PDB file of C-alpha atoms and ligand atoms in Angstrom:
ATOM      1  CA  UNK A 334      -0.007   0.016   0.025  1.00 79.00           C
ATOM      2  CA  UNK A 335       1.375   3.393  -0.945  1.00 90.00           C
ATOM      3  CA  UNK A 336       2.372   5.757   1.721  1.00 91.00           C
ATOM      4  CA  UNK A 337       0.061   8.688   2.410  1.00 93.00           C
ATOM      5  CA  UNK A 338       2.732  11.394   2.022  1.00 97.00           C
ATOM      6  CA  UNK A 339       3.850   9.832  -1.311  1.00 98.00           C
ATOM      7  CA  UNK A 340       0.171   9.554  -2.439  1.00 98.00           C
ATOM      8  CA  UNK A 341      -0.354  13.240  -1.813  1.00 98.00           C
ATOM      9  CA  UNK A 342       2.839  14.124  -3.646  1.00 98.00           C
ATOM     10  CA  UNK A 343       2.089  11.952  -6.626  1.00 98.00           C
ATOM     11  CA  UNK A 344      -1.343  13.582  -6.930  1.00 98.00           C
ATOM     12  CA  UNK A 345       0.438  16.946  -7.019  1.00 98.00           C
ATOM     13  CA  UNK A 346       2.721  15.656  -9.792  1.00 98.00           C
ATOM     14  CA  UNK A 347      -0.244  14.409 -11.818  1.00 98.00           C
ATOM     15  CA  UNK A 348      -1.519  17.859 -11.687  1.00 98.00           C
ATOM     16  CA  UNK A 349       1.868  19.389 -12.702  1.00 98.00           C
ATOM     17  CA  UNK A 350       2.057  16.905 -15.573  1.00 98.00           C
ATOM     18  CA  UNK A 351      -1.454  17.820 -16.855  1.00 98.00           C
ATOM     19  CA  UNK A 352      -0.544  21.534 -16.318  1.00 98.00           C
ATOM     20  CA  UNK A 353       2.599  20.979 -18.552  1.00 98.00           C
ATOM     21  CA  UNK A 354       0.326  19.544 -21.241  1.00 98.00           C
ATOM     22  CA  UNK A 355      -2.043  22.540 -20.906  1.00 98.00           C
ATOM     23  CA  UNK A 356       0.891  24.945 -21.122  1.00 98.00           C
ATOM     24  CA  UNK A 357       2.292  23.344 -24.236  1.00 98.00           C
ATOM     25  CA  UNK A 358      -1.120  23.420 -25.796  1.00 98.00           C
ATOM     26  CA  UNK A 359      -1.259  27.092 -25.136  1.00 98.00           C
ATOM     27  CA  UNK A 360       2.096  27.468 -26.714  1.00 98.00           C
ATOM     28  CA  UNK A 361       0.798  25.549 -29.682  1.00 98.00           C
ATOM     29  CA  UNK A 362      -2.223  27.892 -29.933  1.00 98.00           C
ATOM     30  CA  UNK A 363       0.194  30.883 -29.847  1.00 98.00           C
ATOM     31  CA  UNK A 364       2.508  29.475 -32.605  1.00 98.00           C
ATOM     32  CA  UNK A 365      -0.599  28.783 -34.750  1.00 98.00           C
ATOM     33  CA  UNK A 366      -1.532  32.474 -34.214  1.00 98.00           C
ATOM     34  CA  UNK A 367       1.962  33.678 -35.599  1.00 98.00           C
ATOM     35  CA  UNK A 368       1.730  31.348 -38.665  1.00 98.00           C
ATOM     36  CA  UNK A 369       4.059  28.627 -37.561  1.00 98.00           C
ATOM     37  CA  UNK A 370       1.811  25.542 -38.004  1.00 98.00           C
ATOM     38  CA  UNK A 371       4.743  23.048 -37.907  1.00 98.00           C
ATOM     39  CA  UNK A 372       6.052  24.391 -34.530  1.00 98.00           C
ATOM     40  CA  UNK A 373       2.436  24.312 -33.418  1.00 98.00           C
ATOM     41  CA  UNK A 374       2.237  20.614 -34.369  1.00 98.00           C
ATOM     42  CA  UNK A 375       5.434  19.934 -32.510  1.00 98.00           C
ATOM     43  CA  UNK A 376       4.175  21.602 -29.398  1.00 98.00           C
ATOM     44  CA  UNK A 377       0.818  19.816 -29.657  1.00 98.00           C
ATOM     45  CA  UNK A 378       2.656  16.506 -29.797  1.00 98.00           C
ATOM     46  CA  UNK A 379       4.553  17.638 -26.737  1.00 98.00           C
ATOM     47  CA  UNK A 380       1.194  18.379 -24.896  1.00 98.00           C
ATOM     48  CA  UNK A 381       0.158  14.756 -25.658  1.00 98.00           C
ATOM     49  CA  UNK A 382       3.381  13.450 -24.187  1.00 97.00           C
ATOM     50  CA  UNK A 383       2.572  15.375 -20.928  1.00 98.00           C
ATOM     51  CA  UNK A 384      -0.896  13.921 -20.938  1.00 98.00           C
ATOM     52  CA  UNK A 385       0.767  10.523 -21.216  1.00 98.00           C
ATOM     53  CA  UNK A 386       3.048  11.310 -18.255  1.00 98.00           C
ATOM     54  CA  UNK A 387       0.097  12.380 -16.089  1.00 98.00           C
ATOM     55  CA  UNK A 388      -1.846   9.213 -17.020  1.00 98.00           C
ATOM     56  CA  UNK A 389       1.229   7.021 -16.339  1.00 98.00           C
ATOM     57  CA  UNK A 390       1.479   8.366 -12.838  1.00 98.00           C
ATOM     58  CA  UNK A 391      -2.309   8.143 -12.485  1.00 98.00           C
ATOM     59  CA  UNK A 392      -2.407   4.494 -13.417  1.00 98.00           C
ATOM     60  CA  UNK A 393       0.402   3.717 -11.138  1.00 98.00           C
ATOM     61  CA  UNK A 394      -1.217   5.535  -8.121  1.00 98.00           C
ATOM     62  CA  UNK A 395      -4.321   3.314  -8.595  1.00 97.00           C
ATOM     63  CA  UNK A 396      -2.459   0.165  -9.206  1.00 97.00           C
ATOM     64  CA  UNK A 397      -0.485   0.828  -5.917  1.00 97.00           C
ATOM     65  CA  UNK A 398      -3.715   1.124  -4.037  1.00 96.00           C
ATOM     66  CA  UNK A 399      -3.874   4.903  -3.885  1.00 97.00           C
ATOM     67  CA  UNK A 400      -6.540   7.372  -4.691  1.00 97.00           C
ATOM     68  CA  UNK A 401      -6.128   9.778  -7.584  1.00 97.00           C
ATOM     69  CA  UNK A 402      -7.528  13.214  -6.600  1.00 97.00           C
ATOM     70  CA  UNK A 403      -7.852  15.546  -9.566  1.00 97.00           C
ATOM     71  CA  UNK A 404      -7.204  19.230  -8.810  1.00 97.00           C
ATOM     72  CA  UNK A 405      -7.723  22.555 -10.584  1.00 98.00           C
ATOM     73  CA  UNK A 406      -5.295  23.032 -13.378  1.00 98.00           C
ATOM     74  CA  UNK A 407      -3.856  26.486 -13.386  1.00 98.00           C
ATOM     75  CA  UNK A 408      -4.439  28.623 -16.542  1.00 98.00           C
ATOM     76  CA  UNK A 409      -1.295  28.853 -18.549  1.00 98.00           C
ATOM     77  CA  UNK A 410       0.252  31.952 -20.093  1.00 98.00           C
ATOM     78  CA  UNK A 411      -1.000  32.580 -23.578  1.00 98.00           C
ATOM     79  CA  UNK A 412       1.489  35.110 -25.065  1.00 98.00           C
ATOM     80  CA  UNK A 413       5.228  34.948 -25.836  1.00 98.00           C
ATOM     81  CA  UNK A 414       7.696  37.135 -27.691  1.00 97.00           C
ATOM     82  CA  UNK A 415       8.333  34.785 -30.545  1.00 97.00           C
ATOM     83  CA  UNK A 416       9.393  31.092 -31.161  1.00 97.00           C
ATOM     84  CA  UNK A 417      12.735  31.432 -29.384  1.00 97.00           C
ATOM     85  CA  UNK A 418      11.030  32.814 -26.388  1.00 98.00           C
ATOM     86  CA  UNK A 419       8.658  29.872 -26.451  1.00 98.00           C
ATOM     87  CA  UNK A 420      11.419  27.261 -26.623  1.00 98.00           C
ATOM     88  CA  UNK A 421      13.434  28.980 -23.894  1.00 98.00           C
ATOM     89  CA  UNK A 422      10.242  28.726 -21.784  1.00 98.00           C
ATOM     90  CA  UNK A 423       9.917  25.067 -22.520  1.00 98.00           C
ATOM     91  CA  UNK A 424      13.524  24.399 -21.372  1.00 98.00           C
ATOM     92  CA  UNK A 425      12.937  26.484 -18.214  1.00 98.00           C
ATOM     93  CA  UNK A 426       9.780  24.608 -17.535  1.00 98.00           C
ATOM     94  CA  UNK A 427      11.273  21.168 -18.076  1.00 98.00           C
ATOM     95  CA  UNK A 428      14.076  22.129 -15.613  1.00 98.00           C
ATOM     96  CA  UNK A 429      11.488  22.939 -13.064  1.00 98.00           C
ATOM     97  CA  UNK A 430       9.739  19.514 -13.649  1.00 98.00           C
ATOM     98  CA  UNK A 431      13.065  17.780 -13.268  1.00 98.00           C
ATOM     99  CA  UNK A 432      13.407  19.310  -9.820  1.00 98.00           C
ATOM    100  CA  UNK A 433       9.911  18.325  -8.898  1.00 98.00           C
ATOM    101  CA  UNK A 434      10.604  14.728  -9.968  1.00 98.00           C
ATOM    102  CA  UNK A 435      13.855  14.701  -7.954  1.00 98.00           C
ATOM    103  CA  UNK A 436      11.962  15.895  -4.864  1.00 98.00           C
ATOM    104  CA  UNK A 437       9.531  13.037  -5.394  1.00 98.00           C
ATOM    105  CA  UNK A 438      12.445  10.555  -5.607  1.00 98.00           C
ATOM    106  CA  UNK A 439      13.859  11.923  -2.386  1.00 98.00           C
ATOM    107  CA  UNK A 440      10.445  11.602  -0.756  1.00 98.00           C
ATOM    108  CA  UNK A 441       9.895   7.975  -1.869  1.00 97.00           C
ATOM    109  CA  UNK A 442      13.323   7.092  -0.677  1.00 97.00           C
ATOM    110  CA  UNK A 443      12.960   8.616   2.711  1.00 97.00           C
ATOM    111  CA  UNK A 444       9.512   6.973   3.149  1.00 97.00           C
ATOM    112  CA  UNK A 445      11.035   3.697   2.165  1.00 96.00           C
ATOM    113  CA  UNK A 446       8.504   3.417  -0.656  1.00 96.00           C
ATOM    114  CA  UNK A 447      10.443   1.312  -3.017  1.00 96.00           C
ATOM    115  CA  UNK A 448       7.623   0.683  -5.562  1.00 96.00           C
ATOM    116  CA  UNK A 449       7.203   4.450  -6.070  1.00 97.00           C
ATOM    117  CA  UNK A 450      10.925   4.962  -6.078  1.00 97.00           C
ATOM    118  CA  UNK A 451      11.144   2.354  -8.806  1.00 97.00           C
ATOM    119  CA  UNK A 452       8.314   3.804 -10.839  1.00 97.00           C
ATOM    120  CA  UNK A 453      10.013   7.251 -10.645  1.00 98.00           C
ATOM    121  CA  UNK A 454      13.123   6.041 -12.361  1.00 98.00           C
ATOM    122  CA  UNK A 455      11.260   6.098 -15.708  1.00 98.00           C
ATOM    123  CA  UNK A 456      10.483   9.836 -15.110  1.00 98.00           C
ATOM    124  CA  UNK A 457      14.111  10.507 -14.121  1.00 98.00           C
ATOM    125  CA  UNK A 458      15.201   9.209 -17.521  1.00 97.00           C
ATOM    126  CA  UNK A 459      12.397  10.882 -19.213  1.00 97.00           C
ATOM    127  CA  UNK A 460      13.518  14.246 -17.836  1.00 98.00           C
ATOM    128  CA  UNK A 461      16.987  13.763 -19.179  1.00 98.00           C
ATOM    129  CA  UNK A 462      15.468  13.434 -22.684  1.00 96.00           C
ATOM    130  CA  UNK A 463      12.932  16.295 -22.152  1.00 97.00           C
ATOM    131  CA  UNK A 464      15.646  18.744 -21.138  1.00 98.00           C
ATOM    132  CA  UNK A 465      17.994  17.551 -23.974  1.00 98.00           C
ATOM    133  CA  UNK A 466      15.252  17.999 -26.595  1.00 97.00           C
ATOM    134  CA  UNK A 467      14.268  21.589 -25.265  1.00 98.00           C
ATOM    135  CA  UNK A 468      17.919  22.565 -25.185  1.00 98.00           C
ATOM    136  CA  UNK A 469      18.401  21.359 -28.790  1.00 98.00           C
ATOM    137  CA  UNK A 470      15.300  23.362 -29.819  1.00 98.00           C
ATOM    138  CA  UNK A 471      16.783  26.569 -28.185  1.00 98.00           C
ATOM    139  CA  UNK A 472      20.066  25.908 -29.910  1.00 98.00           C
ATOM    140  CA  UNK A 473      18.508  25.580 -33.301  1.00 97.00           C
ATOM    141  CA  UNK A 474      16.315  28.583 -32.886  1.00 97.00           C
ATOM    142  CA  UNK A 475      19.396  30.673 -31.878  1.00 97.00           C
ATOM    143  CA  UNK A 476      21.139  29.527 -35.196  1.00 97.00           C
ATOM    144  CA  UNK A 477      18.021  30.584 -37.241  1.00 96.00           C
ATOM    145  CA  UNK A 478      17.786  33.918 -35.471  1.00 89.00           C
ATOM    146  CA  UNK A 479      15.927  36.290 -37.819  1.00 86.00           C
ATOM    147  CA  UNK A 480      16.433  34.232 -41.094  1.00 96.00           C
ATOM    148  CA  UNK A 481      12.906  33.822 -42.472  1.00 96.00           C
ATOM    149  CA  UNK A 482      13.807  31.049 -45.019  1.00 97.00           C
ATOM    150  CA  UNK A 483      15.653  28.950 -42.285  1.00 97.00           C
ATOM    151  CA  UNK A 484      12.617  29.508 -39.972  1.00 97.00           C
ATOM    152  CA  UNK A 485      10.221  28.417 -42.765  1.00 97.00           C
ATOM    153  CA  UNK A 486      12.261  25.168 -43.396  1.00 98.00           C
ATOM    154  CA  UNK A 487      12.538  24.375 -39.677  1.00 98.00           C
ATOM    155  CA  UNK A 488       8.830  24.925 -39.286  1.00 98.00           C
ATOM    156  CA  UNK A 489       8.177  22.435 -42.120  1.00 98.00           C
ATOM    157  CA  UNK A 490      10.435  19.944 -40.457  1.00 98.00           C
ATOM    158  CA  UNK A 491       8.572  20.210 -37.295  1.00 98.00           C
ATOM    159  CA  UNK A 492       5.329  19.517 -39.013  1.00 98.00           C
ATOM    160  CA  UNK A 493       6.352  15.867 -39.485  1.00 97.00           C
ATOM    161  CA  UNK A 494       6.340  15.148 -35.665  1.00 97.00           C
ATOM    162  CA  UNK A 495       3.722  12.515 -34.645  1.00 97.00           C
ATOM    163  CA  UNK A 496       2.873  11.317 -31.120  1.00 96.00           C
ATOM    164  CA  UNK A 497       4.018   7.804 -30.403  1.00 93.00           C
ATOM    165  CA  UNK A 498       3.067   6.610 -26.912  1.00 87.00           C
ATOM    166  CA  UNK A 499       6.208   5.069 -25.174  1.00 81.00           C
ATOM    167  CA  UNK A 500       6.053   1.302 -24.742  1.00 73.00           C
ATOM    168  CA  UNK A 501       4.587   0.652 -21.229  1.00 60.00           C
ATOM    169  CA  UNK A 502       6.974  -0.733 -18.829  1.00 59.00           C
TER     170      UNK A 502
HETATM  171 FE1  FEO B 926       6.365  15.492 -18.106  1.00 71.00          FE
HETATM  172 FE2  FEO B 926       7.873  17.284 -19.930  1.00 71.00          FE
HETATM  173  O1  FEO B 926       7.813  16.428 -18.363  1.00 71.00           O
END
């Protein structure tokens, strides 16, 4: 049976993951509004990934005998200063999520909740990938700077991204 403190913290993280999805969907809407449909698609796929993260934790919580308590999802920001600003915000957000996951791992460890500790290892690996991807996007946007044709080509590239749910472990 899951420890009460861990159950509460995982419920908080489910909310944080769903909020991440909501934030990225808001970024997608912003990118659509400035005529970057490929980037909007990329961000929409990112939102689906966050939904997947939230549901992965939700499923675990139930399987571990806990109770999922859904809370209000905060309204995300809706305006940015351009695509570079958006990707910088993604990187900053992912760094924040990494620290939340690290706190959860510390809690599971101190509560001797080995099952939750084990489940959270997936999220630790995922955050390495999330930060690396966001950092890569910031790097590419910095190279493009104000070159409209490079921006157009990069946008077309990002239009190809599709959501593939990770294989369940
Ligand atoms: Fe669920 Fe992007 O971290």
